[in-house]
PDB file of C-alpha atoms and ligand atoms in Angstrom:
ATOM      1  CA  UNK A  85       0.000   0.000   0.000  1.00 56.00           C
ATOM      2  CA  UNK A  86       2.988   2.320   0.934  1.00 69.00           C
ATOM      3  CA  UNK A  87       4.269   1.923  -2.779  1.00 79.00           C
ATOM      4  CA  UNK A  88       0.865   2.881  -3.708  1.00 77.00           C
ATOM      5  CA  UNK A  89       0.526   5.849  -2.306  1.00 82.00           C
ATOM      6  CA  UNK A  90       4.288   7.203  -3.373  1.00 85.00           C
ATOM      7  CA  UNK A  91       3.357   6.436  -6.493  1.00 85.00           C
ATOM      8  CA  UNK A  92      -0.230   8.245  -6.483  1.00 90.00           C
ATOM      9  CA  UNK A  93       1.864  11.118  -4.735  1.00 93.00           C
ATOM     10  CA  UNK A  94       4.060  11.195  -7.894  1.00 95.00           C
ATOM     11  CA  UNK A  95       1.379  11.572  -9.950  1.00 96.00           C
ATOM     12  CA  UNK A  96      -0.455  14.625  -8.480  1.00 96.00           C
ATOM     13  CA  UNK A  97       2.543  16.725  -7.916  1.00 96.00           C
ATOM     14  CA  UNK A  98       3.617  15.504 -11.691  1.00 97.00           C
ATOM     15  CA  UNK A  99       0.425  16.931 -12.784  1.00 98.00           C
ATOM     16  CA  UNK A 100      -0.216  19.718 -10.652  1.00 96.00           C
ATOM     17  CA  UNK A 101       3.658  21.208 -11.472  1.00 97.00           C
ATOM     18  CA  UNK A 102       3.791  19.981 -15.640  1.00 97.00           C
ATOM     19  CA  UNK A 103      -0.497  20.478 -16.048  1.00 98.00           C
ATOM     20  CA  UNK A 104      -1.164  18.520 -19.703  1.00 98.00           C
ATOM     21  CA  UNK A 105      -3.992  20.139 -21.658  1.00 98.00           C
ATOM     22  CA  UNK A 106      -3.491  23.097 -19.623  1.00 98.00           C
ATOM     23  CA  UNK A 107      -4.404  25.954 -22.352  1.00 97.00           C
ATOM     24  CA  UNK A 108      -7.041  27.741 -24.055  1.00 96.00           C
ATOM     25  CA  UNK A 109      -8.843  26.789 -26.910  1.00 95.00           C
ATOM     26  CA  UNK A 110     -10.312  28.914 -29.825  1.00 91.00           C
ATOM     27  CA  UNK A 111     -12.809  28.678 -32.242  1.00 91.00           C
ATOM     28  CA  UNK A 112     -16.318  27.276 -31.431  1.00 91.00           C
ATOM     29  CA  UNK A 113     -16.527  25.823 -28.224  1.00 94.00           C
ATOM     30  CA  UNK A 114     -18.107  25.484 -24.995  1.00 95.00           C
ATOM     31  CA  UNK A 115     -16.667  26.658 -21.441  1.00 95.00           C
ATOM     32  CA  UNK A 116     -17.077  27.427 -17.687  1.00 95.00           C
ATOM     33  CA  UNK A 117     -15.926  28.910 -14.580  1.00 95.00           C
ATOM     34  CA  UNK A 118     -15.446  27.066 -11.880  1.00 96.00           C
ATOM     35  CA  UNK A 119     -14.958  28.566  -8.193  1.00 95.00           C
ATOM     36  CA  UNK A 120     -13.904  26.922  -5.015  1.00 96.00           C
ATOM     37  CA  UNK A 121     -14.166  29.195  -2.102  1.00 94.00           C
ATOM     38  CA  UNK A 122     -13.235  27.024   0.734  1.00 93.00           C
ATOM     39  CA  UNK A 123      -9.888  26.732  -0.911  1.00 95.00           C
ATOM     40  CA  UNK A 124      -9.423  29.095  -3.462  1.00 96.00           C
ATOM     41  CA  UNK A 125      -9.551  26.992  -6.695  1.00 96.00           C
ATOM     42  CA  UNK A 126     -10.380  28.669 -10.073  1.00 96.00           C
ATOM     43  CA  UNK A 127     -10.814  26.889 -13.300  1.00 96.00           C
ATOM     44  CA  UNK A 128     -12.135  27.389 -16.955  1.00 97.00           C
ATOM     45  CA  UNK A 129     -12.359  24.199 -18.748  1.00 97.00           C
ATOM     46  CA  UNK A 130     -12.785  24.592 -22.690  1.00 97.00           C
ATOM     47  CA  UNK A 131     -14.673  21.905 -24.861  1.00 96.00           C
ATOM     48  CA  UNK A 132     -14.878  21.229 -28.842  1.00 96.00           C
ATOM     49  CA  UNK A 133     -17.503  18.747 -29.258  1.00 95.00           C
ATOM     50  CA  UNK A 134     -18.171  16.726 -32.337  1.00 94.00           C
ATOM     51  CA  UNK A 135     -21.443  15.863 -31.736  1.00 92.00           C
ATOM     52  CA  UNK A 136     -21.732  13.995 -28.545  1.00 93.00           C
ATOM     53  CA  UNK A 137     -17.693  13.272 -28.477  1.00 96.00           C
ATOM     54  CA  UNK A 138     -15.291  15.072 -26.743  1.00 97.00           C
ATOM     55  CA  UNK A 139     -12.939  16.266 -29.454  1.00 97.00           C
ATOM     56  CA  UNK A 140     -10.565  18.410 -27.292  1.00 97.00           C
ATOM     57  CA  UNK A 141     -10.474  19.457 -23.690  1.00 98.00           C
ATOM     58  CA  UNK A 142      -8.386  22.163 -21.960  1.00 98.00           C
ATOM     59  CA  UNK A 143      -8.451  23.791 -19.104  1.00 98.00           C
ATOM     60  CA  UNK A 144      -6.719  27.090 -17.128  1.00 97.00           C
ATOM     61  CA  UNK A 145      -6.568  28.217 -13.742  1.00 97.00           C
ATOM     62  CA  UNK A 146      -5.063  28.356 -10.675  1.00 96.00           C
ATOM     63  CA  UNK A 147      -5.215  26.683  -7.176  1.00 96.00           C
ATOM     64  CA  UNK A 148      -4.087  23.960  -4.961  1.00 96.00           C
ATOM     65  CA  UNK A 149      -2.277  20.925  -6.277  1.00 96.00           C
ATOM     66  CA  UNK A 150      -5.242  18.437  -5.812  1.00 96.00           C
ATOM     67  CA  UNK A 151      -7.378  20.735  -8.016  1.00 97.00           C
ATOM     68  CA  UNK A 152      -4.686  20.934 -10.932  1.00 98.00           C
ATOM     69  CA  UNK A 153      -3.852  17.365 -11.038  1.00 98.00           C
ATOM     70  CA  UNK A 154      -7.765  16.382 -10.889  1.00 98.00           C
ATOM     71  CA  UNK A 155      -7.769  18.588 -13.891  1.00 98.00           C
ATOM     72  CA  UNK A 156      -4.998  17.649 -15.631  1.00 98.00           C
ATOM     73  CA  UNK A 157      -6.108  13.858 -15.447  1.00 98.00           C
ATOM     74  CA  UNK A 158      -9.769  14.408 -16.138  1.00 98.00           C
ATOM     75  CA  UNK A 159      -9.123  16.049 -19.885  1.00 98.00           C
ATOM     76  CA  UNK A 160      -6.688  13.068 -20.257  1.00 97.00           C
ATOM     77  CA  UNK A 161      -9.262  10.272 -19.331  1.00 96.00           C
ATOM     78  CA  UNK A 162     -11.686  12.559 -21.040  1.00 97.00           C
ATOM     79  CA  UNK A 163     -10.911  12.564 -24.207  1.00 95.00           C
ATOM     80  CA  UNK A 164     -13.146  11.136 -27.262  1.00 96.00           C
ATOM     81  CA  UNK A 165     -15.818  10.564 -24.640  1.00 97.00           C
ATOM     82  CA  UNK A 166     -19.303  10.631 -25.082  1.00 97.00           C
ATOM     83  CA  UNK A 167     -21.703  12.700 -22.901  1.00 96.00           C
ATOM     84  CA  UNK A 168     -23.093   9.490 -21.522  1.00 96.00           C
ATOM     85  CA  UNK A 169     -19.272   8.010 -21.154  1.00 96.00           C
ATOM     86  CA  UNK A 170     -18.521  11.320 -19.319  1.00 97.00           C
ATOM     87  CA  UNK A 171     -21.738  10.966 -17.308  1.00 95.00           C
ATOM     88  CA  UNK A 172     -20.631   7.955 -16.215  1.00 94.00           C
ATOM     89  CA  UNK A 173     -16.844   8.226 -15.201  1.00 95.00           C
ATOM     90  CA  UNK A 174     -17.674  10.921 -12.962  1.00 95.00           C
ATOM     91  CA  UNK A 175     -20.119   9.405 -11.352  1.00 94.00           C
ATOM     92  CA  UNK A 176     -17.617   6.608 -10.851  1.00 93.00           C
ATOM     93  CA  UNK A 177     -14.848   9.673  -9.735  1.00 95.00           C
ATOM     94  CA  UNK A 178     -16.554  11.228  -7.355  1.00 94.00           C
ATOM     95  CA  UNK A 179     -17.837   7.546  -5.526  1.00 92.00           C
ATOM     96  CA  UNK A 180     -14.166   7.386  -5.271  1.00 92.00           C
ATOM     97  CA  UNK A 181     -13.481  10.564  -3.640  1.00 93.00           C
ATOM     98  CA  UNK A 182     -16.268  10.375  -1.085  1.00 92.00           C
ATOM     99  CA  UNK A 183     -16.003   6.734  -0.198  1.00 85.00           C
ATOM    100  CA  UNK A 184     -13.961   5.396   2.818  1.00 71.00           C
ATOM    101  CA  UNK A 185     -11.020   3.555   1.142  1.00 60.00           C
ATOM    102  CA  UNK A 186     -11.175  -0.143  -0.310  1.00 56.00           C
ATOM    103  CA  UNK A 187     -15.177   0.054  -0.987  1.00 54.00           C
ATOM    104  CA  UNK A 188     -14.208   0.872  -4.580  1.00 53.00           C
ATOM    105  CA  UNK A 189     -13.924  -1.634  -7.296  1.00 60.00           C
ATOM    106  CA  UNK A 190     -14.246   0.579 -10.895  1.00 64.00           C
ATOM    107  CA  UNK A 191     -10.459   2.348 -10.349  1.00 77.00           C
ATOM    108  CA  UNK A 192      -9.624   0.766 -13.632  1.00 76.00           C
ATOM    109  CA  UNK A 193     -11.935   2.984 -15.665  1.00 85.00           C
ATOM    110  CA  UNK A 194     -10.768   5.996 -13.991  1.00 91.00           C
ATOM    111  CA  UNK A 195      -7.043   5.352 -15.063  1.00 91.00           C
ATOM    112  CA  UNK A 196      -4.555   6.942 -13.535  1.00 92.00           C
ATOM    113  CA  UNK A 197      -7.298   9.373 -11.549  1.00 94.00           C
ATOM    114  CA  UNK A 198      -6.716   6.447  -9.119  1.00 92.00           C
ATOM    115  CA  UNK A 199      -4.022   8.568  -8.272  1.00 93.00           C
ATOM    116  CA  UNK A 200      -6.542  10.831  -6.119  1.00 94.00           C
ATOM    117  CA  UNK A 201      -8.676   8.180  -4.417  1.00 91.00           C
ATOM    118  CA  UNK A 202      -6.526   8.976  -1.038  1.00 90.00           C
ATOM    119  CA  UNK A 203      -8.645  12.031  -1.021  1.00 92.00           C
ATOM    120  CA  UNK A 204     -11.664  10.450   0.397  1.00 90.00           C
ATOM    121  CA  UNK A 205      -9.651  10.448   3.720  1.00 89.00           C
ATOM    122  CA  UNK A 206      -9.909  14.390   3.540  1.00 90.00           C
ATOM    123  CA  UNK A 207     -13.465  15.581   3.171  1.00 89.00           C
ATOM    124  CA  UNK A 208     -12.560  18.815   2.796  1.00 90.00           C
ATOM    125  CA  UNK A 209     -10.286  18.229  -0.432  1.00 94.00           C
ATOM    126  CA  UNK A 210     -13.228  16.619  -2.381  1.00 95.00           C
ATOM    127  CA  UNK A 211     -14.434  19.932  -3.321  1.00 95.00           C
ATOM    128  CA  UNK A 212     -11.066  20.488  -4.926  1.00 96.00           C
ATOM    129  CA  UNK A 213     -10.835  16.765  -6.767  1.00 97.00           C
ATOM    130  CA  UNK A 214     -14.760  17.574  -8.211  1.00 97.00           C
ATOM    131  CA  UNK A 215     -13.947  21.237  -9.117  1.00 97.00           C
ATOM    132  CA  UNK A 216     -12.667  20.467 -12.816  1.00 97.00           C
ATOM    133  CA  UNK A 217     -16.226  18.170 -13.168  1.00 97.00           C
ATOM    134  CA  UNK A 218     -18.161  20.409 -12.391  1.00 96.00           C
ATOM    135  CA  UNK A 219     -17.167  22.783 -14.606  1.00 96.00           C
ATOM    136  CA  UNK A 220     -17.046  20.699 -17.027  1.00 96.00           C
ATOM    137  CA  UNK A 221     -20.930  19.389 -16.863  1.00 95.00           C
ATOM    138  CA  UNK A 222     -21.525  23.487 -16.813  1.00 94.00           C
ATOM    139  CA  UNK A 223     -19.360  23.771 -20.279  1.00 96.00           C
ATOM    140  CA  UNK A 224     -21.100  20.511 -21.366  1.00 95.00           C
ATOM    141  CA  UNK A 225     -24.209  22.271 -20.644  1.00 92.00           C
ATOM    142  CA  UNK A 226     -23.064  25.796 -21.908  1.00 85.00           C
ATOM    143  CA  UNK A 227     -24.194  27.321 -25.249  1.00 77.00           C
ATOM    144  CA  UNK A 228     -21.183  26.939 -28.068  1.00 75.00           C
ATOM    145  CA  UNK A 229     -19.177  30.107 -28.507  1.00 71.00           C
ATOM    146  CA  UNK A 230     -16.564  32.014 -30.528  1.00 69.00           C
ATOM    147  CA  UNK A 231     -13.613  32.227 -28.572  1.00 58.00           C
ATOM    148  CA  UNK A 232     -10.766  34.747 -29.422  1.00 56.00           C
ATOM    149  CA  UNK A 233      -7.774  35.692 -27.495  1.00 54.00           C
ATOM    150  CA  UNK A 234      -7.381  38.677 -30.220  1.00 53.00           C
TER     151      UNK A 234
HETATM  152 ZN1   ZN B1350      -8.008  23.226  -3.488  1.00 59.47          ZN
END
């Protein structure tokens, strides 16, 4: 278990210090705002959809290293997803966060957001793992727009 958790430790400071996917997107797509006030997290999470897929996801902000690295791994695992695919992953994510260790057996659809399952043991980092998925149902729900940085 010990190796388990240096190695889920690895992960979350690789992804909160080298964030993957971490930029904005242009064109037509779909985003949100995210706010988390007990801890200061702020996120915008940018979709293209092709249809129901996921085509691309990004994401920018700033906060504590649980709330980067749930980001960073979410628009990983994320990817060509459907709405319904997406639907259900975080359902599975977030049974992970909030359930006492070892009651889990769907980690392997999650990937490596395994790596944050030691947050069920602190209720008040949940709201920082679930940040980056809530957003994202928002931008899932959002109306597409024209996104310039010019
Ligand atoms: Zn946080």
């Amino acid at each position: 278990m010990d190796d388990i958790r240096s190695l889920y430790q690895e992960v979350i400071l690789d992804h909160s210090k080298n964030p993957r996917n971490f930029r904005k997107l242009e064109g037509k797509i779909q985003s949100a705002e995210g706010f988390n006030p007990l801890c200061g997290d702020q996120i915008t999470i940018y979709l293209q959809l092709e249809e129901d897929r996921i085509k691309e996801i990004t994401f920018q902000g700033s906060g504590c290293a649980i709330s980067k690295a749930s980001a960073s791994l979410m628009t990983i695992q994320l990817e060509q997803k459907t709405r319904s695919e997406v639907e259900s992953l975080f359902q599975k994510f977030h049974n992970m966060v909030t359930s006492p260790s070892g009651s889990n057996s769907d980690f392997q659809d999650l990937g490596k957001l395994a790596a944050l399952s030691g947050v069920s043991e602190f209720p008040m980092r949940v709201k920082c793992a679930t940040l980056a998925w809530h957003t994202l149902k928002a931008a899932l729900q959002s109306k597409t727009e024209t996104v310039s940085t010019e």
